[in-house]
Amino acid sequence: MIDGAGVSRFLADEEATLALGASWAASLNAPLTVYLQGDLGAGKTTFTRGLLRGLGHSGAVKSPTYAIVESYPFPAFTLHHFDLYRFGSPEEWEDAGLDDLFGSRSICLIEWPQQGGGFTPAADITLSLNHAERGRTVTLTAHTPQGRKSLEAWLN
Ligand code: ADP
Ligand code: MG
């Protein structure tokens, strides 16, 4: 069941994380907000890099740790990749005016969403990456009808 419990997969290596990201590109529809959960080095930025490659982005994909957000325009939507790791307090969300980036044509992927406290918009999907003995496990959970639709189109 996609809702509630979530779907888990094993990702043996970096290539598997990139491939999972790329495989989502064809079924991605805006608006969508995705929380990327997991420790430092879990693969959140790697997953996003794979998704952007799958969408046809051929340039660099920088970790937004210092910039807070990197935005990538595509014909149907703009993908905003956030990293709130360096937030000193949740109010930085408001100071940076990040709500302006959420809209009907936005796909928002957010690393360290908890750093934004109550300011971070709710997620349609949570993608949680965890270190395994070798590789990673990923768990995908939908929280809204839009999130469920996206996961079903992607994983079926
Ligand atoms: P995060 O954004 O979560 O801090 P990064 O994506 O920047 O993590 O870094 C993840 C690191 O783990 C990279 O060195 C990458 O090569 C590696 N990695 C990614 N996916 C896997 C995997 N499935 N198995 C083993 N190593 C992985
Ligand atoms: Mg990262």
CSV table of C-alpha atoms and ligand atoms in Angstrom, one decimal:
chain,number,residue,atom,x,y,z
A,1,MET,CA,0.0,0.0,0.0
A,2,ILE,CA,1.5,3.3,-1.1
A,3,ASP,CA,-0.4,5.5,1.4
A,4,GLY,CA,0.5,5.3,5.1
A,5,ALA,CA,3.1,2.6,5.5
A,6,GLY,CA,5.2,3.5,2.4
A,7,VAL,CA,7.0,1.6,-0.3
A,8,SER,CA,10.7,0.5,0.4
A,9,ARG,CA,13.4,-0.3,-2.1
A,10,PHE,CA,17.1,-1.2,-1.7
A,11,LEU,CA,19.6,0.9,-3.5
A,12,ALA,CA,22.9,-1.0,-3.8
A,13,ASP,CA,25.1,1.9,-5.0
A,14,GLU,CA,25.1,5.5,-6.2
A,15,GLU,CA,24.0,4.4,-9.7
A,16,ALA,CA,20.9,2.9,-8.2
A,17,THR,CA,20.0,6.1,-6.4
A,18,LEU,CA,20.6,8.1,-9.6
A,19,ALA,CA,18.5,5.7,-11.6
A,20,LEU,CA,15.6,5.8,-9.1
A,21,GLY,CA,15.6,9.6,-9.4
A,22,ALA,CA,15.7,9.5,-13.2
A,23,SER,CA,12.9,7.0,-13.3
A,24,TRP,CA,10.5,9.6,-11.7
A,25,ALA,CA,11.0,12.2,-14.4
A,26,ALA,CA,8.4,10.9,-16.9
A,27,SER,CA,5.6,10.8,-14.4
A,28,LEU,CA,6.3,14.1,-12.5
A,29,ASN,CA,3.5,16.6,-12.4
A,30,ALA,CA,3.3,20.1,-10.7
A,31,PRO,CA,2.4,21.1,-8.1
A,32,LEU,CA,4.3,18.7,-5.8
A,33,THR,CA,6.2,19.1,-2.6
A,34,VAL,CA,8.6,16.4,-1.5
A,35,TYR,CA,10.5,16.1,1.7
A,36,LEU,CA,13.9,14.4,1.4
A,37,GLN,CA,14.8,12.9,4.8
A,38,GLY,CA,18.0,11.2,5.9
A,39,ASP,CA,21.3,11.9,7.5
A,40,LEU,CA,24.2,13.7,5.9
A,41,GLY,CA,25.5,11.6,3.1
A,42,ALA,CA,22.3,9.5,2.8
A,43,GLY,CA,21.9,10.4,-0.8
A,44,LYS,CA,19.3,13.2,-0.9
A,45,THR,CA,21.3,15.4,-3.3
A,46,THR,CA,22.3,12.3,-5.4
A,47,PHE,CA,18.6,11.4,-5.8
A,48,THR,CA,17.8,15.0,-6.9
A,49,ARG,CA,20.7,14.9,-9.4
A,50,GLY,CA,19.3,11.7,-10.9
A,51,LEU,CA,15.9,13.2,-11.2
A,52,LEU,CA,17.3,16.4,-12.9
A,53,ARG,CA,19.3,14.3,-15.3
A,54,GLY,CA,16.1,12.3,-16.1
A,55,LEU,CA,14.3,15.6,-16.8
A,56,GLY,CA,17.1,16.5,-19.4
A,57,HIS,CA,19.1,18.9,-17.3
A,58,SER,CA,22.7,18.5,-18.5
A,59,GLY,CA,24.5,21.1,-16.4
A,60,ALA,CA,25.8,20.8,-12.9
A,61,VAL,CA,23.6,20.1,-9.9
A,62,LYS,CA,25.1,21.9,-6.9
A,63,SER,CA,24.1,21.0,-3.4
A,64,PRO,CA,22.0,24.0,-2.2
A,65,THR,CA,23.6,23.9,1.3
A,66,TYR,CA,25.0,27.4,1.0
A,67,ALA,CA,22.5,29.0,-1.4
A,68,ILE,CA,19.5,27.4,0.4
A,69,VAL,CA,17.7,26.9,-2.9
A,70,GLU,CA,18.7,26.1,-6.5
A,71,SER,CA,16.0,26.4,-9.2
A,72,TYR,CA,15.8,24.6,-12.5
A,73,PRO,CA,13.3,25.8,-15.1
A,74,PHE,CA,11.6,23.2,-17.4
A,75,PRO,CA,8.8,23.8,-19.9
A,76,ALA,CA,6.0,22.4,-17.7
A,77,PHE,CA,7.3,23.5,-14.3
A,78,THR,CA,10.3,24.8,-12.3
A,79,LEU,CA,12.0,22.4,-9.9
A,80,HIS,CA,13.2,24.1,-6.7
A,81,HIS,CA,15.8,22.1,-4.7
A,82,PHE,CA,16.0,23.4,-1.1
A,83,ASP,CA,18.5,22.5,1.6
A,84,LEU,CA,17.7,24.0,5.0
A,85,TYR,CA,20.6,22.4,6.8
A,86,ARG,CA,22.3,25.7,7.6
A,87,PHE,CA,19.2,27.5,9.0
A,88,GLY,CA,19.9,29.0,12.4
A,89,SER,CA,16.2,29.3,13.1
A,90,PRO,CA,12.9,28.5,11.3
A,91,GLU,CA,12.3,32.3,10.7
A,92,GLU,CA,14.9,32.2,8.0
A,93,TRP,CA,12.2,30.7,5.9
A,94,GLU,CA,10.2,33.9,6.0
A,95,ASP,CA,13.3,36.2,5.8
A,96,ALA,CA,14.3,34.5,2.5
A,97,GLY,CA,10.7,34.7,1.1
A,98,LEU,CA,10.7,31.0,0.2
A,99,ASP,CA,6.9,30.8,0.1
A,100,ASP,CA,7.1,32.7,-3.2
A,101,LEU,CA,8.6,29.6,-4.8
A,102,PHE,CA,5.6,27.4,-4.1
A,103,GLY,CA,2.9,27.5,-6.7
A,104,SER,CA,0.9,25.6,-9.3
A,105,ARG,CA,4.0,25.2,-11.5
A,106,SER,CA,6.4,24.3,-8.8
A,107,ILE,CA,8.0,21.0,-7.9
A,108,CYS,CA,9.7,21.5,-4.5
A,109,LEU,CA,12.3,19.0,-3.1
A,110,ILE,CA,13.4,19.9,0.4
A,111,GLU,CA,16.4,18.6,2.3
A,112,TRP,CA,16.2,19.1,6.1
A,113,PRO,CA,12.6,20.3,6.0
A,114,GLN,CA,12.3,20.2,9.8
A,115,GLN,CA,14.8,23.1,10.0
A,116,GLY,CA,12.0,25.3,8.6
A,117,GLY,CA,9.7,24.4,11.6
A,118,GLY,CA,6.1,25.3,10.9
A,119,PHE,CA,7.0,27.5,7.9
A,120,THR,CA,7.9,24.7,5.6
A,121,PRO,CA,4.8,23.8,3.5
A,122,ALA,CA,3.4,20.3,4.0
A,123,ALA,CA,4.7,17.5,1.9
A,124,ASP,CA,2.7,15.5,-0.7
A,125,ILE,CA,5.4,12.8,-0.5
A,126,THR,CA,8.2,11.9,1.9
A,127,LEU,CA,11.3,10.2,0.5
A,128,SER,CA,13.4,8.8,3.4
A,129,LEU,CA,17.0,7.5,2.7
A,130,ASN,CA,18.8,5.4,5.3
A,131,HIS,CA,22.3,3.9,5.4
A,132,ALA,CA,22.2,0.1,5.0
A,133,GLU,CA,25.2,-2.2,5.6
A,134,ARG,CA,26.1,-1.7,2.0
A,135,GLY,CA,24.1,0.9,0.0
A,136,ARG,CA,20.9,2.6,1.2
A,137,THR,CA,17.3,1.8,1.7
A,138,VAL,CA,14.7,4.3,0.5
A,139,THR,CA,11.1,4.5,1.7
A,140,LEU,CA,8.5,6.5,-0.2
A,141,THR,CA,5.3,7.6,1.6
A,142,ALA,CA,2.4,9.7,0.1
A,143,HIS,CA,0.5,12.1,2.4
A,144,THR,CA,-2.0,13.6,-0.1
A,145,PRO,CA,-4.1,12.5,-3.1
A,146,GLN,CA,-1.7,14.3,-5.4
A,147,GLY,CA,1.2,12.5,-3.8
A,148,ARG,CA,-0.5,9.1,-4.1
A,149,LYS,CA,-1.2,9.8,-7.8
A,150,SER,CA,2.4,10.6,-8.4
A,151,LEU,CA,3.8,7.6,-6.6
A,152,GLU,CA,1.3,5.3,-8.4
A,153,ALA,CA,2.2,6.6,-11.8
A,154,TRP,CA,5.9,6.3,-11.0
A,155,LEU,CA,6.2,2.9,-9.3
A,156,ASN,CA,3.5,0.9,-11.2
B,1,ADP,P1,23.0,14.1,1.2
B,1,ADP,O1,22.4,15.1,0.2
B,1,ADP,O2,21.9,13.1,1.7
B,1,ADP,O3,23.7,14.7,2.3
B,1,ADP,P2,24.7,13.2,-1.0
B,1,ADP,O4,23.8,12.8,-2.1
B,1,ADP,O5,25.3,14.6,-1.1
B,1,ADP,O6,24.0,13.1,0.4
B,1,ADP,O7,25.9,12.2,-0.8
B,1,ADP,C1,25.6,10.8,-0.8
B,1,ADP,C2,26.9,10.0,-0.9
B,1,ADP,O8,26.5,8.6,-0.8
B,1,ADP,C3,27.6,10.3,-2.2
B,1,ADP,O9,29.0,10.1,-1.9
B,1,ADP,C4,27.1,9.1,-3.1
B,1,ADP,O10,28.0,8.7,-4.0
B,1,ADP,C5,26.8,8.0,-2.1
B,1,ADP,N1,25.6,7.2,-2.4
B,1,ADP,C6,24.5,7.6,-2.9
B,1,ADP,N2,23.6,6.6,-3.1
B,1,ADP,C7,24.2,5.5,-2.6
B,1,ADP,C8,23.9,4.1,-2.5
B,1,ADP,N3,22.7,3.7,-2.8
B,1,ADP,N4,24.8,3.3,-2.0
B,1,ADP,C9,26.0,3.7,-1.6
B,1,ADP,N5,26.4,5.0,-1.7
B,1,ADP,C10,25.6,5.9,-2.2
B,2,MG,MG,22.5,17.2,0.3
